[in-house]
Short mmCIF file of C-alpha atoms and ligand atoms in Angstrom, two decimals:
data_model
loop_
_atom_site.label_atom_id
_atom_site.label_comp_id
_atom_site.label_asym_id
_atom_site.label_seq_id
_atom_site.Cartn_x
_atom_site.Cartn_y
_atom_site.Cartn_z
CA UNK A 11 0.00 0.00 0.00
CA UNK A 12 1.32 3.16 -1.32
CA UNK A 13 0.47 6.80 0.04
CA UNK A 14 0.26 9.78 -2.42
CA UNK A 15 -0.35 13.85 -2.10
CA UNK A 16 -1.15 15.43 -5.25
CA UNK A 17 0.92 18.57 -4.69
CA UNK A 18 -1.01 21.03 -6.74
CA UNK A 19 -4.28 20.32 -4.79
CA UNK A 20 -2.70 20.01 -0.79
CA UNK A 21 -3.35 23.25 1.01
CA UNK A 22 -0.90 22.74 3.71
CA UNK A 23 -3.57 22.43 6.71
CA UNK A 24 -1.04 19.71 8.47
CA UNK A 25 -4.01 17.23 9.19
CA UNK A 26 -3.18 14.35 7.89
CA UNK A 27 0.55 14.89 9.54
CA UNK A 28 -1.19 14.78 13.11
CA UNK A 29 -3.20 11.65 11.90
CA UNK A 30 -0.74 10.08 10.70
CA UNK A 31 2.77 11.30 11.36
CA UNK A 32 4.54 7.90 10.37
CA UNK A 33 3.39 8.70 6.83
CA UNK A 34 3.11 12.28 6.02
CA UNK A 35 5.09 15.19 6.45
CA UNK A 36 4.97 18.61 5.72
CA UNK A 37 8.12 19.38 3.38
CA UNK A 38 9.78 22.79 3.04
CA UNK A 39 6.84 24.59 0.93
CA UNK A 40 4.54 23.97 3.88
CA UNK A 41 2.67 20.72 1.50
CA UNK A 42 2.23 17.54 2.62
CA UNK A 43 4.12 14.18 1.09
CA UNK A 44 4.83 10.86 2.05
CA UNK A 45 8.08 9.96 3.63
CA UNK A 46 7.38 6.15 3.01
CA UNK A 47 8.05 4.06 -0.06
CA UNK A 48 5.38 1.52 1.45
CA UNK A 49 2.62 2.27 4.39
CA UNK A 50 3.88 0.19 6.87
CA UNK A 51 0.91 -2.62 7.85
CA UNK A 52 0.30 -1.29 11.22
CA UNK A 53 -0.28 2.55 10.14
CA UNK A 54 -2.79 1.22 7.04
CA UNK A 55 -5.86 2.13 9.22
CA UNK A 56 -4.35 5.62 9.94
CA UNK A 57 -3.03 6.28 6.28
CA UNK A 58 -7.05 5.43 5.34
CA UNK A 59 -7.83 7.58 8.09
CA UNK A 60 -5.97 10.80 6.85
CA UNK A 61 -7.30 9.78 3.32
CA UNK A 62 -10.80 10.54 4.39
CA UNK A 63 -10.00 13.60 6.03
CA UNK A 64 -7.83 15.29 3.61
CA UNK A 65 -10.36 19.04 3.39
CA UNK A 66 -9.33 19.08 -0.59
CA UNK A 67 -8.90 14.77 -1.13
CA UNK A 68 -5.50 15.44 -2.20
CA UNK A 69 -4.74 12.21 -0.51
CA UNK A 70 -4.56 8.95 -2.41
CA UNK A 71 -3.66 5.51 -0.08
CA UNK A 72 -4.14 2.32 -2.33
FE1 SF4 B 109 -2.50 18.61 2.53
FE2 SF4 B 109 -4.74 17.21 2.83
FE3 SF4 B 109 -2.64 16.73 4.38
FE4 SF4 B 109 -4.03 18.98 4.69
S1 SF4 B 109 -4.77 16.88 5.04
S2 SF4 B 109 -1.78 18.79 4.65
S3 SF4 B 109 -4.58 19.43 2.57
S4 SF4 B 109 -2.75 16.42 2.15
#
């Protein structure tokens, strides 16, 4: 399972960071990205989590 931001549509609001801080991360321009090649198993649930509460659905988790 793979995490994705689409960087032209992430508004910075750092939500899914405090969901789900194993996955996402704010980088330098204040957007959100994944800092794992693969969701780890255990953080799935959260990764889902932050999907569904992205404001703009600039998350994709699949
Ligand atoms: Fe960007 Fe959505 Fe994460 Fe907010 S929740 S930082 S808009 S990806």
């Amino acid at each position: 399972m793979k995490a994705n931001v689409d960087q032209d549509t992430c508004i910075g609001c750092g939500l899914c960071t405090s969901i789900c801080p194993a996955v996402f991360e704010l980088n330098d321009e204040g957007k959100s990205h994944s800092i794992v090649d693969e969701v780890p198993s255990n953080e799935e649930n959260s990764a889902k989590e932050a999907e569904g509460n992205c404001p703009v659905n600039a998350i994709t988790v699949e």
